[in-house]
CSV table of C-alpha atoms in Angstrom, one decimal:
chain,number,residue,atom,x,y,z
G,1,MET,CA,52.1,-25.7,-3.9
G,2,ARG,CA,50.3,-22.5,-3.3
G,3,GLN,CA,51.0,-19.5,-1.1
G,4,ASP,CA,48.2,-18.2,1.1
G,5,ASP,CA,47.7,-15.2,-1.2
G,6,GLY,CA,47.2,-17.4,-4.2
G,7,VAL,CA,50.6,-17.1,-5.9
G,8,GLU,CA,51.2,-20.4,-7.7
G,9,LEU,CA,54.7,-21.6,-7.3
G,10,GLU,CA,54.9,-23.4,-10.6
G,11,SER,CA,54.0,-20.3,-12.5
G,12,PHE,CA,56.6,-18.4,-10.5
G,13,LEU,CA,59.2,-21.0,-11.4
G,14,ARG,CA,58.5,-20.7,-15.1
G,15,THR,CA,59.2,-17.0,-14.9
G,16,ALA,CA,62.3,-17.7,-12.8
G,17,GLU,CA,63.6,-20.1,-15.4
G,18,ALA,CA,63.1,-17.5,-18.1
G,19,LEU,CA,65.1,-15.0,-16.1
G,20,LEU,CA,67.8,-17.5,-15.3
G,21,ALA,CA,68.2,-18.2,-19.0
G,22,VAL,CA,69.3,-14.6,-19.6
G,23,PRO,CA,73.1,-14.3,-19.6
G,24,SER,CA,73.1,-11.0,-17.9
G,25,THR,CA,76.8,-10.5,-17.4
G,26,ALA,CA,78.6,-7.2,-17.2
G,27,ASP,CA,80.0,-7.4,-20.7
G,28,ARG,CA,76.6,-7.9,-22.3
G,29,PRO,CA,74.6,-4.7,-21.8
G,30,ASP,CA,71.8,-5.9,-24.1
G,31,GLN,CA,71.2,-8.9,-21.7
G,32,LEU,CA,71.3,-6.6,-18.6
G,33,HIS,CA,68.5,-4.6,-20.2
G,34,ARG,CA,66.7,-7.8,-21.1
G,35,ALA,CA,66.8,-9.1,-17.5
G,36,LEU,CA,65.7,-5.8,-16.1
G,37,ASP,CA,62.7,-5.5,-18.6
G,38,LEU,CA,61.6,-9.1,-17.8
G,39,VAL,CA,61.3,-8.3,-14.1
G,40,LEU,CA,59.6,-5.0,-14.8
G,41,ASP,CA,57.1,-6.8,-17.0
G,42,THR,CA,56.5,-9.3,-14.1
G,43,VAL,CA,55.7,-6.4,-11.7
G,44,GLY,CA,53.2,-5.0,-14.3
G,45,PRO,CA,51.7,-1.6,-14.9
G,46,GLY,CA,50.4,1.0,-12.4
G,47,PHE,CA,53.6,2.0,-10.7
G,48,ALA,CA,56.0,4.8,-11.1
G,49,VAL,CA,59.1,3.5,-12.8
G,50,GLU,CA,62.3,5.6,-12.7
G,51,ARG,CA,65.0,4.3,-15.0
G,52,PHE,CA,68.7,5.1,-14.4
G,53,GLU,CA,71.8,4.4,-16.3
G,54,SER,CA,75.5,4.9,-15.4
G,55,ALA,CA,78.5,3.7,-17.3
G,56,GLY,CA,76.2,1.6,-19.5
G,57,LYS,CA,74.6,-0.2,-16.5
G,58,PRO,CA,70.8,0.1,-16.3
G,59,SER,CA,68.8,0.1,-13.1
G,60,ALA,CA,65.3,1.0,-12.0
G,61,LEU,CA,63.3,2.2,-9.0
G,62,LEU,CA,59.6,1.4,-8.7
G,63,TYR,CA,57.1,2.7,-6.2
G,64,HIS,CA,53.4,3.4,-5.9
G,65,ASP,CA,52.6,6.6,-7.8
G,66,THR,CA,50.6,9.1,-5.6
G,67,GLY,CA,51.3,12.0,-7.9
G,68,ALA,CA,53.5,13.7,-5.2
G,69,GLY,CA,56.9,12.6,-6.7
G,70,ARG,CA,59.5,10.3,-5.3
G,71,PRO,CA,59.1,10.1,-1.5
G,72,GLU,CA,61.6,9.0,1.2
G,73,PHE,CA,60.8,5.3,1.4
G,74,ARG,CA,60.0,3.5,4.6
G,75,VAL,CA,61.4,0.3,3.1
G,76,ILE,CA,63.5,-0.4,0.0
G,77,LEU,CA,63.6,-3.9,-1.4
G,78,ASN,CA,66.9,-4.2,-3.3
G,79,GLY,CA,67.8,-6.9,-5.8
G,80,HIS,CA,70.5,-7.3,-8.5
G,81,LEU,CA,69.9,-9.0,-11.8
G,82,ASP,CA,73.5,-9.3,-13.1
G,83,VAL,CA,75.5,-12.5,-12.7
G,84,VAL,CA,79.1,-13.5,-13.0
G,85,PRO,CA,80.2,-15.2,-16.3
G,86,ALA,CA,79.5,-18.9,-16.8
G,87,THR,CA,79.6,-21.5,-19.5
G,88,PRO,CA,76.5,-21.6,-21.8
G,89,ASP,CA,75.1,-24.8,-20.1
G,90,GLN,CA,74.8,-22.9,-16.8
G,91,PHE,CA,72.2,-20.6,-18.5
G,92,ILE,CA,70.0,-23.6,-19.1
G,93,PRO,CA,68.1,-24.1,-15.8
G,94,ARG,CA,67.4,-27.6,-14.6
G,95,ARG,CA,65.4,-28.9,-11.7
G,96,GLU,CA,66.5,-31.8,-9.5
G,97,GLY,CA,64.1,-32.5,-6.7
G,98,GLU,CA,64.0,-29.3,-4.5
G,99,ARG,CA,66.9,-27.7,-6.3
G,100,LEU,CA,66.9,-25.4,-9.3
G,101,TYR,CA,70.4,-25.2,-10.9
G,102,ALA,CA,71.5,-22.3,-13.0
G,103,ARG,CA,73.9,-19.3,-12.9
G,104,GLY,CA,72.2,-16.7,-10.7
G,105,ALA,CA,69.8,-19.1,-9.1
G,106,GLN,CA,71.2,-18.5,-5.6
G,107,ASP,CA,72.9,-15.2,-6.3
G,108,MET,CA,70.3,-13.7,-6.7
G,109,LYS,CA,67.7,-13.7,-9.5
G,110,ILE,CA,65.1,-15.9,-7.7
G,111,SER,CA,65.2,-13.7,-4.5
G,112,ALA,CA,64.9,-10.6,-6.7
G,113,LEU,CA,61.9,-12.1,-8.4
G,114,VAL,CA,60.3,-12.8,-5.1
G,115,LEU,CA,60.9,-9.2,-4.1
G,116,ALA,CA,59.2,-8.0,-7.3
G,117,HIS,CA,56.2,-10.2,-6.5
G,118,VAL,CA,55.9,-9.0,-2.9
G,119,PHE,CA,56.3,-5.3,-4.0
G,120,ALA,CA,53.6,-5.7,-6.7
G,121,GLU,CA,51.2,-7.2,-4.1
G,122,LEU,CA,51.7,-4.8,-1.3
G,123,ALA,CA,53.0,-1.4,-2.5
G,124,PRO,CA,49.5,-0.1,-3.5
G,125,THR,CA,48.0,-0.8,-0.1
G,126,LEU,CA,50.7,-0.3,2.5
G,127,PRO,CA,50.3,2.8,4.7
G,128,TYR,CA,53.9,3.8,3.9
G,129,PRO,CA,56.0,4.2,0.7
G,130,LEU,CA,57.7,1.0,-0.4
G,131,ALA,CA,60.3,0.9,-3.2
G,132,LEU,CA,61.7,-1.9,-5.4
G,133,GLN,CA,65.2,-1.2,-6.5
G,134,LEU,CA,66.6,-3.3,-9.3
G,135,VAL,CA,70.2,-3.0,-10.3
G,136,THR,CA,72.5,-4.7,-12.8
G,137,ASP,CA,76.1,-4.1,-11.6
G,138,GLU,CA,76.3,-5.5,-8.1
G,139,GLU,CA,78.8,-8.3,-9.2
G,140,ILE,CA,81.2,-5.6,-10.4
G,141,GLY,CA,80.9,-3.3,-7.4
G,142,GLY,CA,77.5,-1.7,-7.4
G,143,ARG,CA,78.7,1.8,-8.0
G,144,ASN,CA,76.7,2.3,-11.2
G,145,GLY,CA,73.5,0.8,-9.7
G,146,THR,CA,72.7,1.2,-6.0
G,147,LEU,CA,75.3,3.9,-5.4
G,148,HIS,CA,74.3,5.8,-8.5
G,149,GLN,CA,70.7,5.9,-7.4
G,150,LEU,CA,71.7,7.1,-3.9
G,151,GLU,CA,73.7,9.8,-5.5
G,152,GLN,CA,70.6,10.8,-7.4
G,153,GLY,CA,68.7,11.4,-4.2
G,154,VAL,CA,67.0,8.0,-3.6
G,155,THR,CA,66.8,7.4,0.2
G,156,GLY,CA,64.9,5.3,2.7
G,157,GLN,CA,64.8,4.3,6.4
G,158,PHE,CA,65.4,0.5,6.1
G,159,VAL,CA,66.6,-1.8,3.3
G,160,VAL,CA,66.1,-5.5,2.6
G,161,ILE,CA,68.7,-6.8,0.1
G,162,GLY,CA,67.7,-10.2,-1.3
G,163,GLU,CA,71.1,-11.8,-1.4
G,164,PHE,CA,71.1,-15.4,-0.4
G,165,SER,CA,70.9,-16.1,3.3
G,166,GLY,CA,68.7,-19.1,3.8
G,167,LEU,CA,66.3,-16.8,5.7
G,168,GLU,CA,68.9,-15.9,8.2
G,169,ILE,CA,69.6,-12.2,8.6
G,170,VAL,CA,72.9,-10.7,7.7
G,171,THR,CA,73.6,-7.5,9.7
G,172,ASP,CA,77.4,-7.3,9.2
G,173,SER,CA,79.6,-7.5,6.2
G,174,LYS,CA,83.3,-6.8,5.8
G,175,GLY,CA,84.7,-3.6,4.2
G,176,ILE,CA,86.6,-3.8,1.0
G,177,ALA,CA,89.7,-2.1,-0.4
G,178,GLN,CA,91.1,-2.8,-3.9
G,179,ALA,CA,94.7,-1.7,-4.4
G,180,ARG,CA,97.3,-1.8,-7.1
G,181,LEU,CA,101.0,-2.2,-6.1
G,182,THR,CA,103.6,-1.0,-8.6
G,183,ALA,CA,107.3,-1.9,-8.1
G,184,THR,CA,110.1,-0.3,-10.1
G,185,GLY,CA,113.6,-1.7,-10.4
G,186,ARG,CA,116.4,-1.7,-12.9
G,187,ALA,CA,116.7,-3.8,-16.0
G,188,ALA,CA,119.8,-6.0,-16.6
G,189,HIS,CA,120.9,-9.2,-18.3
G,190,SER,CA,119.7,-12.1,-16.2
G,191,ALA,CA,123.2,-13.6,-16.3
G,192,TYR,CA,124.3,-10.6,-14.3
G,193,PRO,CA,121.5,-10.1,-11.8
G,194,TRP,CA,123.7,-8.0,-9.5
G,195,GLN,CA,123.7,-5.3,-12.1
G,196,GLY,CA,119.9,-5.0,-11.9
G,197,ASP,CA,117.1,-4.7,-9.4
G,198,ASN,CA,114.3,-7.2,-10.0
G,199,ALA,CA,110.9,-5.4,-9.7
G,200,LEU,CA,109.1,-8.7,-9.5
G,201,LEU,CA,111.1,-9.8,-6.5
G,202,ARG,CA,110.5,-6.5,-4.8
G,203,LEU,CA,106.8,-6.9,-5.4
G,204,THR,CA,106.5,-10.4,-4.2
G,205,ASN,CA,108.5,-9.4,-1.0
G,206,ALA,CA,105.9,-6.7,-0.5
G,207,VAL,CA,103.0,-9.1,-0.8
G,208,ALA,CA,104.8,-11.5,1.6
G,209,ALA,CA,105.1,-8.6,4.1
G,210,LEU,CA,101.4,-7.9,3.8
G,211,HIS,CA,100.6,-11.6,4.3
G,212,ALA,CA,102.8,-11.6,7.4
G,213,ALA,CA,100.9,-8.6,8.7
G,214,TYR,CA,97.5,-10.2,7.7
G,215,PRO,CA,98.0,-14.0,7.6
G,216,LEU,CA,95.8,-15.9,5.3
G,217,PRO,CA,93.3,-17.9,7.4
G,218,THR,CA,93.2,-21.7,7.0
G,219,ALA,CA,89.5,-21.7,8.1
G,220,GLU,CA,86.7,-19.2,8.3
G,221,ALA,CA,87.7,-16.2,10.4
G,222,TRP,CA,86.4,-12.8,11.0
G,223,ALA,CA,89.7,-11.2,10.2
G,224,THR,CA,91.3,-9.1,7.5
G,225,THR,CA,92.3,-11.0,4.4
G,226,VAL,CA,94.6,-9.9,1.5
G,227,ASN,CA,94.0,-11.7,-1.7
G,228,LEU,CA,96.7,-11.5,-4.4
G,229,ALA,CA,94.4,-11.3,-7.5
G,230,ARG,CA,97.0,-10.6,-10.2
G,231,LEU,CA,100.8,-10.4,-10.6
G,232,ASP,CA,102.2,-9.0,-13.8
G,233,THR,CA,105.2,-7.5,-15.5
G,234,PRO,CA,105.7,-6.1,-19.0
G,235,ASN,CA,108.9,-8.0,-19.3
G,236,THR,CA,108.8,-10.5,-22.2
G,237,ALA,CA,112.3,-12.0,-22.1
G,238,PHE,CA,113.7,-14.9,-20.1
G,239,ASN,CA,117.1,-13.4,-20.0
G,240,GLN,CA,116.1,-9.9,-18.6
G,241,VAL,CA,115.7,-8.7,-15.1
G,242,PRO,CA,112.3,-7.1,-14.9
G,243,ALA,CA,112.3,-3.4,-14.3
G,244,LEU,CA,108.6,-3.0,-13.6
G,245,ALA,CA,105.9,-5.2,-12.0
G,246,GLU,CA,102.3,-4.7,-10.8
G,247,ALA,CA,100.0,-6.6,-8.4
G,248,TRP,CA,96.3,-6.4,-7.7
G,249,LEU,CA,95.1,-6.8,-4.2
G,250,ASP,CA,91.5,-7.4,-2.9
G,251,ILE,CA,91.4,-6.7,0.9
G,252,ARG,CA,88.4,-7.5,3.1
G,253,PHE,CA,88.4,-6.1,6.6
G,254,PRO,CA,86.0,-6.3,9.6
G,255,PRO,CA,84.8,-3.3,11.6
G,256,GLY,CA,87.4,-1.7,13.8
G,257,GLU,CA,90.4,-2.9,11.8
G,258,PRO,CA,93.2,-0.3,12.3
G,259,GLY,CA,94.6,1.1,9.1
G,260,PHE,CA,91.4,0.4,7.2
G,261,ASP,CA,88.1,1.1,9.0
G,262,GLY,CA,87.2,4.8,9.0
G,263,ARG,CA,90.2,5.6,6.7
G,264,THR,CA,90.1,7.3,3.3
G,265,ALA,CA,91.6,5.6,0.2
G,266,GLU,CA,94.7,7.7,0.6
G,267,GLN,CA,95.2,6.8,4.2
G,268,ILE,CA,94.8,3.1,3.4
G,269,ALA,CA,97.3,3.5,0.6
G,270,ALA,CA,99.8,5.1,3.1
G,271,HIS,CA,99.2,2.2,5.6
G,272,LEU,CA,99.8,-0.4,3.0
G,273,GLY,CA,102.9,1.5,1.7
G,274,GLU,CA,104.5,1.4,5.2
G,275,ILE,CA,104.1,-2.4,5.2
G,276,CYS,CA,105.3,-2.9,1.6
G,277,GLY,CA,108.5,-0.9,2.1
G,278,PRO,CA,110.5,1.3,-0.3
G,279,GLY,CA,110.3,1.0,-4.1
G,280,VAL,CA,106.6,0.0,-4.1
G,281,THR,CA,103.9,2.5,-4.9
G,282,VAL,CA,100.4,1.8,-3.6
G,283,ALA,CA,97.2,3.1,-5.2
G,284,VAL,CA,93.8,2.3,-3.6
G,285,GLU,CA,91.2,2.4,-6.3
G,286,HIS,CA,88.1,1.7,-4.1
G,287,ALA,CA,87.7,1.7,-0.3
G,288,ASP,CA,84.3,1.0,1.3
G,289,ALA,CA,83.7,0.8,5.0
G,290,PRO,CA,82.2,-2.4,6.6
G,291,HIS,CA,78.4,-2.7,6.6
G,292,HIS,CA,76.5,-2.9,9.9
G,293,ALA,CA,72.8,-2.8,10.9
G,294,ASP,CA,71.4,-2.5,14.4
G,295,ARG,CA,70.3,-6.0,15.5
G,296,ASP,CA,68.0,-4.5,18.0
G,297,SER,CA,66.1,-2.1,15.7
G,298,PRO,CA,62.4,-2.6,15.4
G,299,GLU,CA,62.7,-3.5,11.7
G,300,VAL,CA,65.3,-6.2,12.3
G,301,ARG,CA,63.3,-7.7,15.1
G,302,ALA,CA,60.1,-7.7,13.0
G,303,LEU,CA,61.9,-9.4,10.1
G,304,GLN,CA,63.3,-12.0,12.5
G,305,GLN,CA,59.9,-12.7,14.0
G,306,ALA,CA,58.4,-13.0,10.5
G,307,ALA,CA,61.1,-15.6,9.4
G,308,ARG,CA,60.7,-17.5,12.7
G,309,ALA,CA,57.0,-17.8,12.0
G,310,GLN,CA,57.9,-19.8,8.9
G,311,GLY,CA,59.9,-22.3,10.9
G,312,TYR,CA,63.3,-20.8,10.4
G,313,PRO,CA,65.7,-19.9,13.2
G,314,ALA,CA,66.4,-16.5,11.6
G,315,GLY,CA,69.7,-16.1,13.3
G,316,PHE,CA,72.2,-13.3,12.7
G,317,LEU,CA,75.0,-13.8,10.2
G,318,ARG,CA,78.2,-12.0,9.2
G,319,LYS,CA,79.3,-12.1,5.6
G,320,HIS,CA,82.9,-11.9,4.4
G,321,GLY,CA,81.8,-10.6,1.0
G,322,ALA,CA,80.7,-7.1,0.3
G,323,ALA,CA,77.2,-6.2,-0.9
G,324,ASP,CA,75.3,-3.1,-1.8
G,325,GLY,CA,74.2,-2.7,1.8
G,326,ARG,CA,77.5,-0.9,2.5
G,327,PHE,CA,76.4,2.1,0.4
G,328,TYR,CA,73.3,2.5,2.7
G,329,SER,CA,75.3,1.8,5.9
G,330,GLN,CA,77.7,4.6,4.9
G,331,ARG,CA,74.7,6.9,5.0
G,332,GLY,CA,73.4,5.8,8.4
G,333,ILE,CA,70.6,3.7,6.9
G,334,ASP,CA,70.2,0.2,8.2
G,335,ALA,CA,70.3,-2.5,5.5
G,336,VAL,CA,70.2,-6.2,6.0
G,337,ILE,CA,70.7,-9.2,3.7
G,338,PHE,CA,67.7,-11.6,3.7
G,339,GLY,CA,67.2,-14.1,0.9
G,340,ILE,CA,66.4,-17.7,-0.1
G,341,GLY,CA,68.5,-20.7,0.5
G,342,GLY,CA,70.8,-22.6,-1.8
G,343,ALA,CA,74.5,-23.1,-2.4
G,344,GLY,CA,77.3,-23.0,-5.0
G,345,LEU,CA,77.2,-19.4,-5.9
G,346,HIS,CA,79.7,-18.4,-8.7
G,347,GLY,CA,80.4,-22.1,-9.3
G,348,PRO,CA,79.3,-24.7,-11.9
G,349,GLU,CA,76.7,-26.3,-9.5
G,350,GLU,CA,75.0,-23.1,-8.2
G,351,TYR,CA,71.4,-23.9,-7.1
G,352,ALA,CA,68.5,-22.4,-5.3
G,353,ASP,CA,66.6,-24.3,-2.6
G,354,LEU,CA,63.1,-24.4,-3.9
G,355,ALA,CA,61.6,-25.3,-0.5
G,356,SER,CA,62.7,-21.9,0.8
G,357,ILE,CA,60.9,-19.7,-1.8
G,358,VAL,CA,57.4,-19.9,-0.4
G,359,PRO,CA,58.5,-19.3,3.3
G,360,TYR,CA,60.7,-16.4,2.0
G,361,HIS,CA,57.7,-14.8,0.3
G,362,ARG,CA,55.5,-15.3,3.3
G,363,ALA,CA,58.1,-13.8,5.7
G,364,LEU,CA,58.6,-10.7,3.6
G,365,HIS,CA,54.8,-10.3,3.3
G,366,ALA,CA,54.4,-10.6,7.1
G,367,PHE,CA,57.3,-8.3,7.8
G,368,LEU,CA,56.1,-5.5,5.5
G,369,THR,CA,52.5,-5.6,6.9
G,370,ALA,CA,53.7,-5.7,10.5
G,371,ILE,CA,56.0,-2.7,10.7
């Protein structure tokens, strides 16, 4: 199957399978570099390549070199090449019909590779500056990739992030706050619990109060969720009342949520502390506002038209998970998620929908040449 511009899908898939075979997880910096270099080799020579590194996580920014230095980009194509951990067999790609199974197939190595192809084809001839931004830390927060580049002065007017979307357009994502709760009590012999103060019970009561304030949905809901990710105590004895306990919380919140949206980390910690009650200390490690892009902007409308021309409805989606678009949104730059189809991300049966690759490429090509 061939694209109009002559890119042969089978050749593309061989490169994709080589990329999917790279176990580019956060704990393997050599493999992060390997994945990044593979995509850079795919793009080929003739472009300015800025390399960045923060906390051991490499990233790169590519653009057409006019000799005038790095410009403000009209469009930035953003893709991440890191993946979450998986068993070794998940790094052995396999095809079954129109599905390509592997860790990172849907999230998001194949979309990133398409972005690289489109960039290489169009960047030299477009009447505006186009950038390809490749990062390797999105799965652990994006602060040493996309955010680091932004802090180094990279900027643009519109961003397409190739996270999976089935050629739908994601204009809204929830904000995220990650918090540690610490409860202190008083140790005692467990046979005499009235002589102590159980820090674990104090902590679980605090978590219960948070879930009462923000009930766990039983189905998909555009609402604030509080995930108890870890509950721990240094206590090692059955017959001792724990004097210390810690919990990790991952909180996702939609735009306009009181106590979260528009608040600093310190203000969010104070809000959570009021709900948790006395004896529980709250520290918010990270807090990022929700991501939003204007659905009526010329760029979003042009992207929607380009996807619809490929036979896709290109409706608007909201995502519960956070992505690197939030770092652009915080700076007043519209960013959307637009990627291939598939399913099973972060699971043992993650796959990419091969039938969506060519339409995705064509839609990006049409969008970039239309704006």
